[in-house]
CSV table of C-alpha atoms in Angstrom, one decimal:
chain,number,residue,atom,x,y,z
I,117,MET,CA,8.4,0.2,4.5
I,118,LYS,CA,8.4,-3.0,7.2
I,119,TRP,CA,4.3,-2.1,7.7
I,120,LYS,CA,4.2,-3.1,4.2
I,121,VAL,CA,5.6,-6.5,4.8
I,122,ILE,CA,3.8,-6.8,7.7
I,123,LEU,CA,0.7,-6.9,6.0
I,124,LEU,CA,1.8,-9.5,3.4
I,125,LEU,CA,2.7,-11.8,5.9
I,126,PRO,CA,-0.3,-14.4,6.9
I,127,LEU,CA,-2.2,-14.1,10.2
I,128,PHE,CA,-1.9,-16.5,12.5
I,129,ILE,CA,-4.4,-17.3,15.1
I,130,ASN,CA,-6.6,-20.3,16.0
I,131,ALA,CA,-10.3,-20.5,15.3
I,132,GLU,CA,-12.4,-20.7,18.2
I,133,SER,CA,-15.8,-20.6,16.3
I,134,PHE,CA,-17.5,-20.3,12.6
I,135,ASN,CA,-17.6,-16.1,13.1
I,136,ASP,CA,-14.3,-15.7,14.1
I,137,LEU,CA,-13.8,-17.3,10.9
I,138,ILE,CA,-16.1,-15.0,9.2
I,139,LYS,CA,-14.4,-12.1,10.4
I,140,LEU,CA,-10.9,-12.4,8.7
I,141,ILE,CA,-13.0,-12.3,5.3
I,142,ASP,CA,-11.3,-8.6,5.0
I,143,ASN,CA,-8.2,-10.3,5.7
I,144,SER,CA,-8.6,-12.2,2.1
I,145,ASN,CA,-6.1,-11.3,-0.7
I,146,ILE,CA,-9.1,-11.9,-3.1
I,147,ILE,CA,-11.2,-9.4,-0.8
I,148,LYS,CA,-8.1,-6.9,-1.0
I,149,ILE,CA,-8.0,-7.1,-4.8
I,150,TYR,CA,-11.8,-6.3,-5.3
I,151,LYS,CA,-11.3,-3.4,-2.8
I,152,LYS,CA,-8.9,-2.2,-5.2
I,153,ASN,CA,-11.4,-2.4,-8.3
I,154,ILE,CA,-13.3,0.0,-6.2
I,155,LYS,CA,-10.3,2.5,-5.5
I,156,ILE,CA,-9.5,2.1,-10.2
I,157,GLN,CA,-12.8,2.7,-10.6
I,158,LYS,CA,-13.2,5.7,-8.1
I,159,GLU,CA,-10.7,7.2,-10.5
I,160,LYS,CA,-12.4,6.5,-13.6
I,161,LEU,CA,-15.7,8.3,-12.6
I,162,ASN,CA,-12.9,11.1,-11.5
I,163,GLN,CA,-12.3,10.8,-15.1
I,164,ALA,CA,-15.6,11.2,-16.3
I,165,LYS,CA,-16.3,14.4,-13.9
I,166,ALA,CA,-13.4,15.9,-15.4
I,167,LYS,CA,-14.5,16.3,-18.8
I,168,ASN,CA,-17.2,19.3,-17.2
I,169,TYR,CA,-14.6,21.6,-16.3
I,170,GLY,CA,-12.7,21.7,-19.6
I,171,LYS,CA,-9.3,21.3,-19.3
I,172,PHE,CA,-6.1,23.4,-19.9
I,173,ASP,CA,-3.4,23.0,-22.4
I,174,LEU,CA,0.5,24.6,-22.2
I,175,GLU,CA,2.0,24.1,-26.1
I,176,TYR,CA,5.2,25.5,-26.9
I,177,ASP,CA,6.8,24.7,-30.3
I,178,TYR,CA,9.5,25.2,-32.6
I,179,MET,CA,10.0,24.9,-36.4
I,180,TYR,CA,12.4,25.2,-38.4
I,181,LEU,CA,11.7,25.7,-41.8
I,182,PHE,CA,13.7,23.9,-44.7
I,183,ASP,CA,12.9,27.5,-47.0
I,184,ARG,CA,12.7,30.7,-46.1
I,185,PRO,CA,8.7,31.9,-46.4
I,186,VAL,CA,8.2,34.1,-49.0
I,187,MET,CA,5.1,35.8,-51.0
I,188,LYS,CA,5.0,35.6,-54.9
I,189,MET,CA,3.1,38.2,-56.3
I,190,ASN,CA,2.5,38.8,-60.6
I,191,SER,CA,2.7,42.1,-61.2
I,192,PRO,CA,2.0,43.7,-64.9
I,193,GLN,CA,4.4,46.7,-65.4
I,194,PRO,CA,4.0,49.0,-68.5
I,195,ILE,CA,6.4,49.3,-71.4
I,196,ALA,CA,7.6,52.3,-73.0
I,197,ALA,CA,5.4,53.4,-76.3
I,198,LYS,CA,6.9,53.9,-79.5
I,199,ASN,CA,6.5,57.2,-81.5
I,200,LEU,CA,6.8,56.7,-85.4
I,201,GLY,CA,6.3,60.1,-86.6
I,202,ASN,CA,2.9,61.9,-86.7
I,203,ALA,CA,1.7,58.5,-86.4
I,204,PRO,CA,0.0,58.4,-83.1
I,205,LEU,CA,0.7,56.3,-80.2
I,206,TYR,CA,0.7,52.6,-79.6
I,207,PRO,CA,-1.3,51.9,-76.8
I,208,LEU,CA,0.9,51.3,-73.7
I,209,VAL,CA,2.2,47.6,-73.9
I,210,TYR,CA,2.6,45.2,-70.6
I,211,LYS,CA,4.2,42.6,-69.3
I,212,ASP,CA,4.0,40.5,-66.2
I,213,ILE,CA,6.9,41.3,-63.4
I,214,TYR,CA,7.2,38.2,-60.7
I,215,LEU,CA,7.9,40.0,-57.6
I,216,LYS,CA,9.0,38.3,-54.2
I,217,GLN,CA,8.4,39.3,-50.6
I,218,GLU,CA,9.6,37.6,-47.4
I,219,ILE,CA,7.5,37.2,-45.4
I,220,GLY,CA,9.3,34.8,-42.2
I,221,LYS,CA,12.2,33.4,-41.4
I,222,LYS,CA,13.0,30.1,-41.0
I,223,ASN,CA,13.1,29.9,-37.2
I,224,ASN,CA,10.1,29.8,-35.9
I,225,PHE,CA,8.2,29.7,-31.9
I,226,ILE,CA,4.8,29.5,-30.9
I,227,GLY,CA,3.8,29.3,-27.4
I,228,ALA,CA,-0.4,29.2,-26.2
I,229,LEU,CA,-2.0,29.0,-23.4
I,230,ILE,CA,-5.5,26.8,-24.2
I,231,TYR,CA,-8.7,26.5,-22.3
I,232,SER,CA,-11.2,24.1,-24.0
I,233,TYR,CA,-14.6,23.8,-22.7
I,234,PRO,CA,-17.7,21.3,-23.9
I,235,ILE,CA,-21.2,23.9,-24.1
I,236,PHE,CA,-23.2,21.0,-24.9
I,237,THR,CA,-22.1,17.9,-26.3
I,238,GLY,CA,-25.9,16.4,-26.8
I,239,PHE,CA,-26.0,14.9,-22.8
I,240,ALA,CA,-23.4,12.7,-23.4
I,241,ILE,CA,-20.8,13.4,-20.5
I,242,SER,CA,-23.4,13.4,-18.2
I,243,ASN,CA,-24.8,10.2,-19.1
I,244,LEU,CA,-21.1,9.1,-19.0
I,245,ILE,CA,-20.8,10.3,-15.9
I,246,ASP,CA,-23.9,8.7,-14.6
I,247,ILE,CA,-22.6,5.5,-16.4
I,248,GLU,CA,-19.4,5.3,-14.1
I,249,LYS,CA,-21.5,6.6,-11.2
I,250,LEU,CA,-23.7,3.1,-11.2
I,251,ASN,CA,-20.2,1.4,-12.3
I,252,LEU,CA,-19.0,2.3,-8.5
I,253,ILE,CA,-22.0,1.0,-6.8
I,254,LYS,CA,-21.5,-2.8,-9.3
I,255,GLU,CA,-17.8,-2.9,-8.1
I,256,LYS,CA,-19.2,-2.0,-4.1
I,257,LEU,CA,-22.2,-5.1,-5.1
I,258,LYS,CA,-19.2,-7.6,-6.8
I,259,LEU,CA,-16.9,-7.1,-3.9
I,260,GLN,CA,-19.9,-8.1,-1.1
I,261,ASN,CA,-21.1,-10.8,-3.6
I,262,ILE,CA,-17.5,-12.2,-2.8
I,263,LYS,CA,-18.0,-11.7,0.9
I,264,ARG,CA,-21.5,-13.7,0.8
I,265,ASN,CA,-19.7,-17.1,-1.8
I,266,MET,CA,-16.7,-16.5,0.4
I,267,LYS,CA,-18.8,-17.0,3.5
I,268,LEU,CA,-20.6,-20.0,1.8
I,269,GLN,CA,-17.4,-21.3,0.8
I,270,ILE,CA,-16.3,-21.0,4.3
I,271,ALA,CA,-19.2,-22.8,5.9
I,272,LYS,CA,-18.9,-25.3,3.5
I,273,ILE,CA,-15.4,-26.0,5.0
I,274,TYR,CA,-16.0,-25.8,8.1
I,275,ALA,CA,-19.0,-28.1,8.1
I,276,SER,CA,-16.9,-30.6,6.4
I,277,ILE,CA,-13.8,-30.3,8.7
I,278,TYR,CA,-16.9,-30.4,11.8
I,279,ALA,CA,-17.7,-33.7,11.0
I,280,LEU,CA,-14.5,-35.0,10.1
I,281,ASN,CA,-13.5,-34.1,13.6
I,282,LYS,CA,-16.8,-35.8,15.2
I,283,LYS,CA,-16.0,-39.4,12.7
I,284,ILE,CA,-12.0,-39.1,14.0
I,285,TYR,CA,-13.3,-39.3,17.5
I,286,ALA,CA,-16.1,-42.3,16.3
I,287,LEU,CA,-13.2,-44.1,15.2
I,288,ASN,CA,-11.3,-43.1,18.2
I,289,GLU,CA,-13.6,-44.9,20.3
I,290,ALA,CA,-14.3,-47.5,18.2
I,291,LYS,CA,-10.6,-48.2,18.4
I,292,LYS,CA,-10.3,-48.0,22.3
I,293,ALA,CA,-13.6,-50.4,22.3
I,294,LEU,CA,-11.5,-52.6,20.0
I,295,LEU,CA,-9.0,-52.9,22.4
I,296,LEU,CA,-10.6,-53.4,25.2
I,297,ALA,CA,-12.3,-56.8,23.2
I,298,LYS,CA,-9.3,-57.4,22.5
I,299,GLU,CA,-7.8,-57.8,26.1
I,300,LYS,CA,-10.7,-60.0,26.5
I,301,ALA,CA,-10.2,-62.2,23.9
I,302,LYS,CA,-6.9,-62.7,25.3
I,303,ALA,CA,-8.0,-63.9,28.1
I,304,LEU,CA,-10.3,-66.7,26.3
I,305,TYR,CA,-7.5,-67.3,24.2
I,306,LYS,CA,-5.4,-67.9,27.4
I,307,GLU,CA,-8.5,-70.5,28.5
I,308,GLY,CA,-8.4,-72.1,25.1
I,309,LEU,CA,-11.7,-70.5,24.4
I,310,ILE,CA,-10.8,-69.1,21.5
I,311,ASN,CA,-8.1,-69.3,18.5
I,312,LYS,CA,-5.0,-67.3,17.2
I,313,PRO,CA,-7.1,-66.0,14.3
I,314,THR,CA,-9.8,-64.9,16.4
I,315,LEU,CA,-7.0,-62.1,17.7
I,316,ASP,CA,-5.9,-61.6,14.5
I,317,GLU,CA,-9.2,-60.6,13.4
I,318,ILE,CA,-9.4,-57.6,16.0
I,319,ASP,CA,-6.1,-56.4,15.2
I,320,ALA,CA,-6.9,-56.5,11.4
I,321,LYS,CA,-10.2,-54.6,12.5
I,322,TYR,CA,-8.1,-52.3,14.6
I,323,TYR,CA,-5.9,-51.2,11.8
I,324,GLU,CA,-8.7,-51.4,9.4
I,325,ILE,CA,-10.6,-48.3,11.7
I,326,GLU,CA,-7.0,-46.7,12.2
I,327,ALA,CA,-6.5,-46.9,8.5
I,328,LYS,CA,-9.7,-44.4,7.9
I,329,GLU,CA,-8.9,-42.7,10.9
I,330,ASP,CA,-5.6,-41.4,9.4
I,331,GLU,CA,-7.4,-40.6,6.2
I,332,ALA,CA,-10.2,-38.5,8.0
I,333,LYS,CA,-7.5,-36.6,9.4
I,334,ALA,CA,-5.6,-35.6,5.7
I,335,ASN,CA,-8.7,-35.0,4.4
I,336,LYS,CA,-9.3,-32.3,7.5
I,337,LYS,CA,-5.6,-30.9,6.7
I,338,THR,CA,-6.4,-30.3,3.3
I,339,LEU,CA,-9.5,-28.8,4.3
I,340,LEU,CA,-8.0,-26.5,7.0
I,341,ASN,CA,-5.2,-25.7,4.4
I,342,THR,CA,-7.9,-24.7,1.7
I,343,LEU,CA,-9.5,-22.2,4.8
I,344,ASN,CA,-5.4,-20.5,5.5
I,345,TYR,CA,-5.6,-19.9,1.5
I,346,MET,CA,-8.5,-18.4,1.7
I,347,LEU,CA,-8.5,-16.2,4.7
I,348,ASN,CA,-4.4,-15.6,4.9
I,349,ALA,CA,-4.6,-16.9,7.7
I,350,LYS,CA,-3.0,-20.0,9.9
I,351,ILE,CA,-6.4,-21.7,11.3
I,352,SER,CA,-5.3,-25.0,13.3
I,353,SER,CA,-8.6,-26.0,14.7
I,354,ILE,CA,-12.6,-25.1,14.7
I,355,SER,CA,-15.4,-25.2,17.7
I,356,TYR,CA,-18.9,-26.0,17.6
I,357,LEU,CA,-21.6,-25.5,14.9
I,358,PRO,CA,-23.2,-22.5,15.5
I,359,LYS,CA,-27.2,-22.2,15.9
I,360,ILE,CA,-28.5,-20.9,12.9
I,361,ASN,CA,-32.6,-19.9,12.3
I,362,LEU,CA,-34.0,-19.7,9.6
I,363,LYS,CA,-35.0,-16.2,8.4
I,364,LYS,CA,-37.8,-14.7,5.7
I,365,PRO,CA,-36.3,-14.7,2.3
I,366,ASN,CA,-35.8,-11.4,0.8
I,367,PHE,CA,-33.9,-11.9,-2.7
I,368,LEU,CA,-34.3,-8.3,-3.6
I,369,LYS,CA,-31.1,-7.7,-1.1
I,370,ARG,CA,-29.1,-10.1,-2.7
I,371,PRO,CA,-25.9,-8.4,-4.0
I,372,ASP,CA,-25.9,-10.1,-7.1
I,373,VAL,CA,-29.7,-9.2,-7.5
I,374,LYS,CA,-28.3,-5.7,-7.0
I,375,GLU,CA,-26.3,-5.8,-9.4
I,376,LEU,CA,-28.1,-6.8,-12.4
I,377,LYS,CA,-30.2,-4.4,-11.3
I,378,LYS,CA,-27.7,-1.3,-11.9
I,379,THR,CA,-26.5,-3.5,-15.1
I,380,LEU,CA,-29.8,-2.8,-16.9
I,381,LYS,CA,-29.2,0.8,-15.4
I,382,ILE,CA,-26.3,0.8,-16.9
I,383,ALA,CA,-28.1,-0.2,-20.4
I,384,ILE,CA,-30.6,2.6,-20.6
I,385,LYS,CA,-27.9,5.0,-19.2
I,386,ASN,CA,-26.1,4.0,-22.8
I,387,ILE,CA,-29.0,3.8,-24.8
I,388,ASN,CA,-29.0,7.8,-24.0
I,389,LEU,CA,-25.1,7.9,-24.4
I,390,GLN,CA,-25.3,6.5,-28.0
I,391,LYS,CA,-28.6,9.4,-28.4
I,392,SER,CA,-25.9,11.9,-27.9
I,393,ASN,CA,-24.2,11.8,-31.2
I,394,PHE,CA,-27.7,12.8,-33.1
I,395,TYR,CA,-27.1,16.0,-31.5
I,396,PRO,CA,-25.0,19.2,-32.1
I,397,LYS,CA,-21.9,19.5,-30.4
I,398,ILE,CA,-20.8,22.5,-29.1
I,399,TYR,CA,-17.4,23.8,-27.8
I,400,PHE,CA,-15.6,26.8,-26.1
I,401,GLN,CA,-12.2,27.7,-26.5
I,402,ALA,CA,-10.2,30.7,-25.4
I,403,ALA,CA,-6.5,31.1,-25.7
I,404,PHE,CA,-3.3,33.2,-25.4
I,405,LYS,CA,-1.2,32.2,-28.0
I,406,LYS,CA,2.0,34.4,-29.6
I,407,GLU,CA,3.9,33.2,-32.6
I,408,ALA,CA,7.6,34.8,-33.2
I,409,THR,CA,10.8,34.8,-34.5
I,410,ASN,CA,12.9,33.9,-31.1
I,411,ALA,CA,12.7,31.4,-28.3
I,412,THR,CA,11.2,34.4,-26.1
I,413,LEU,CA,8.3,34.8,-28.3
I,414,ASN,CA,8.5,38.6,-28.0
I,415,ASN,CA,9.6,39.6,-31.8
I,416,ASN,CA,8.4,39.0,-35.0
I,417,ASP,CA,9.2,41.3,-37.8
I,418,TYR,CA,6.9,39.9,-39.9
I,419,ARG,CA,3.3,39.9,-38.7
I,420,ASN,CA,1.6,41.0,-35.1
I,421,VAL,CA,3.3,39.0,-32.2
I,422,ASP,CA,-0.4,38.4,-30.4
I,423,ASN,CA,-2.2,36.0,-31.6
I,424,SER,CA,-4.8,35.0,-29.0
I,425,PHE,CA,-8.2,34.2,-30.0
I,426,LEU,CA,-11.6,33.6,-28.7
I,427,ALA,CA,-13.3,30.4,-30.8
I,428,LEU,CA,-17.0,29.1,-30.7
I,429,SER,CA,-17.4,25.8,-32.5
I,430,ILE,CA,-20.6,23.9,-33.1
I,431,LYS,CA,-19.9,20.3,-35.1
I,432,TYR,CA,-22.9,18.5,-36.2
I,433,ASN,CA,-22.4,15.1,-38.2
I,434,ILE,CA,-24.4,14.8,-41.1
I,435,PHE,CA,-23.8,11.3,-42.6
I,436,ASP,CA,-21.6,8.7,-41.0
I,437,GLY,CA,-22.6,5.5,-42.6
I,438,GLY,CA,-25.2,4.6,-40.0
I,439,GLU,CA,-22.8,3.8,-38.0
I,440,SER,CA,-24.5,5.9,-34.9
I,441,ARG,CA,-27.8,3.9,-35.6
I,442,ALA,CA,-26.2,0.6,-35.6
I,443,LYS,CA,-24.4,1.8,-32.1
I,444,LEU,CA,-28.4,3.5,-30.7
I,445,GLN,CA,-29.9,0.0,-31.9
I,446,GLU,CA,-26.8,-2.3,-30.4
I,447,ALA,CA,-27.4,-0.3,-27.1
I,448,LYS,CA,-31.2,-1.2,-26.9
I,449,LEU,CA,-30.2,-4.4,-27.3
I,450,GLU,CA,-28.5,-4.3,-25.1
I,451,LYS,CA,-30.7,-3.1,-22.5
I,452,ALA,CA,-33.3,-5.9,-23.4
I,453,LYS,CA,-30.4,-8.7,-22.9
I,454,ALA,CA,-30.1,-7.5,-20.0
I,455,TYR,CA,-34.0,-7.4,-18.8
I,456,ILE,CA,-34.4,-10.8,-19.8
I,457,PHE,CA,-31.3,-12.0,-18.4
I,458,TYR,CA,-32.1,-9.9,-15.3
I,459,ARG,CA,-35.7,-11.8,-14.9
I,460,ASP,CA,-34.1,-15.8,-15.2
I,461,TYR,CA,-31.3,-14.8,-13.0
I,462,LEU,CA,-33.8,-14.4,-10.0
I,463,ASN,CA,-35.9,-17.1,-10.9
I,464,LYS,CA,-32.7,-18.8,-10.4
I,465,VAL,CA,-32.1,-17.6,-8.1
I,466,ARG,CA,-35.8,-18.7,-6.4
I,467,THR,CA,-34.9,-22.3,-7.5
I,468,GLU,CA,-31.8,-22.8,-5.5
I,469,TYR,CA,-33.8,-20.9,-2.2
I,470,LYS,CA,-36.1,-24.1,-3.0
I,471,ASN,CA,-33.7,-26.6,-3.0
I,472,ASP,CA,-31.9,-25.5,-0.2
I,473,LEU,CA,-35.4,-25.9,1.6
I,474,LEU,CA,-35.6,-29.1,0.4
I,475,ALA,CA,-32.5,-30.7,1.3
I,476,LEU,CA,-32.8,-28.9,4.5
I,477,LYS,CA,-35.6,-30.7,5.6
I,478,ALA,CA,-34.5,-33.8,4.4
I,479,PHE,CA,-31.0,-34.0,6.3
I,480,GLN,CA,-33.7,-33.3,9.1
I,481,LYS,CA,-35.6,-36.2,8.5
I,482,ARG,CA,-32.7,-38.0,8.3
I,483,LEU,CA,-30.8,-36.5,11.6
I,484,ILE,CA,-33.9,-38.1,13.5
I,485,SER,CA,-33.4,-42.1,12.0
I,486,ALA,CA,-29.6,-41.4,12.5
I,487,ASN,CA,-31.0,-40.9,16.5
I,488,LYS,CA,-32.9,-43.5,16.6
I,489,GLU,CA,-30.2,-45.8,14.3
I,490,ILE,CA,-27.4,-45.1,17.2
I,491,LYS,CA,-29.9,-45.9,19.7
I,492,ALA,CA,-30.0,-49.4,18.0
I,493,ARG,CA,-26.7,-50.0,17.2
I,494,LYS,CA,-25.1,-49.2,20.6
I,495,SER,CA,-28.1,-51.7,21.9
I,496,TYR,CA,-26.7,-54.4,19.5
I,497,TYR,CA,-23.0,-53.4,20.4
I,498,GLU,CA,-23.8,-53.9,23.9
I,499,TYR,CA,-25.6,-57.3,23.3
I,500,ILE,CA,-22.7,-58.8,21.0
I,501,LYS,CA,-19.8,-57.0,23.5
I,502,ALA,CA,-21.5,-59.3,26.6
I,503,LYS,CA,-22.6,-62.5,24.2
I,504,PHE,CA,-18.4,-62.3,23.2
I,505,GLU,CA,-17.0,-61.7,26.8
I,506,GLU,CA,-19.1,-64.7,27.6
I,507,GLY,CA,-17.6,-66.4,25.0
I,508,LEU,CA,-21.0,-67.4,22.8
I,509,ALA,CA,-20.9,-64.5,20.4
I,510,ASP,CA,-18.3,-64.3,17.5
I,511,VAL,CA,-15.2,-61.6,16.8
I,512,THR,CA,-16.4,-60.6,13.6
I,513,ASP,CA,-20.0,-59.5,14.7
I,514,LEU,CA,-18.4,-57.7,17.7
I,515,ASN,CA,-16.1,-55.9,14.7
I,516,SER,CA,-19.1,-55.6,13.1
I,517,ALA,CA,-21.0,-54.0,15.4
I,518,ILE,CA,-18.5,-52.0,17.0
I,519,ALA,CA,-17.4,-50.2,13.1
I,520,LYS,CA,-21.3,-50.0,12.5
I,521,LEU,CA,-21.6,-47.6,16.0
I,522,ALA,CA,-18.5,-46.0,14.8
I,523,LYS,CA,-20.0,-45.3,11.3
I,524,ALA,CA,-23.5,-44.5,12.6
I,525,LYS,CA,-22.3,-42.1,15.3
I,526,ALA,CA,-20.3,-40.6,12.4
I,527,ASN,CA,-23.2,-40.7,9.9
I,528,LYS,CA,-24.9,-38.4,13.2
I,529,GLU,CA,-22.7,-35.5,13.2
I,530,TYR,CA,-22.5,-34.9,10.0
I,531,ILE,CA,-26.1,-34.7,8.6
I,532,LYS,CA,-25.6,-32.0,12.0
I,533,SER,CA,-23.0,-30.4,9.8
I,534,GLN,CA,-25.3,-29.9,6.6
I,535,ILE,CA,-28.4,-28.9,8.6
I,536,PHE,CA,-25.8,-26.2,9.9
I,537,PHE,CA,-24.7,-25.8,6.3
I,538,TYR,CA,-28.2,-25.5,4.3
I,539,THR,CA,-29.9,-23.7,7.2
I,540,LEU,CA,-27.1,-20.7,6.4
I,541,LYS,CA,-27.5,-21.4,2.4
I,542,ALA,CA,-31.1,-21.0,2.4
I,543,ASN,CA,-30.2,-17.2,4.3
I,544,ILE,CA,-27.9,-16.5,1.8
I,545,ASP,CA,-29.3,-17.5,-1.0
I,546,GLY,CA,-32.4,-16.0,0.7
I,547,GLY,CA,-30.5,-12.3,0.8
I,548,ASN,CA,-29.7,-12.9,4.4
């Protein structure tokens, strides 16, 4: 029992990379639920297959009759003719007499071992088995698709945490730069080159950046908590962005697309299943059966104890008010709907992939601009810093230069995180 408790506890790890997180997907409770769905569907398939083997039923019944069973018979009996002298005899006169014959007792016992087998069902059983096989494949594809979606969600969260880490780092660097500026400002204040409000302005900017840093840390913690829930694991940190190359798409390999193809096949099989209603049904039955007046089934004073039999049953529906025809038409419409949905979904998949590529190219261009912006911001900061140390620049300009440089650095890392995400998303949306 202890091992079951251990499985319910979250797994505690420190994730070092994106690939480490992907390996933990199977630890997710959501994945465990879908694995149970697969097992449930396997049992449904076994239920369908069982219909091919027939079934044995063991029956034992006891009946107590309120009235003793009797058989009534109407038997005409002749009445003696009268002799009137020399007159001829009258014809015989008959009178109806009702006779009762006991044919059973109040206590009755019936025991039977019956085997039933469907010889022909209009291919209903074979089509039902095929449908359940396809449903099993669908459940497995659903599991793959859930993993695919979870991988995308993890990638999005991972990219966001990475960007927040870099933002926190950039804000921390900005705080350090402000502290250095404050030390220099204090020296200038002592020399009477700047006033007290200037020092206060540096402090105000410091606390403003600190508040942004605290906000980023809170957002990071929120995302880590989301990862903890999704993966049923304790994750405290992430590491680098992995290098991912864009792959050639193959949309038909996507598990959700494959699942829809199976849905279309199920719709076709369901048409065949409904057609079985137009065929006769043939069943075979064999039974070892006894009917007796005692519990051990070995005595019956009124009839044969052994009532074993072989039977062949043929059923053919002549009229059902159009129900079978309506079910067949419904199945055909379901197939048409499934086909339209499949084609539409495939178009949607291709559109999503194209949009992924557009977003990826946009972020790649933005990265070029971000690198140039950082270079310019850094140059401007160095210029303003030198001017401020000489007492030739205003503290507002220095604060602005520091904040904008930190923002530019954070923006660059955010863009890099989005390039990682959209490259991965394009590959996954493309069927890889």
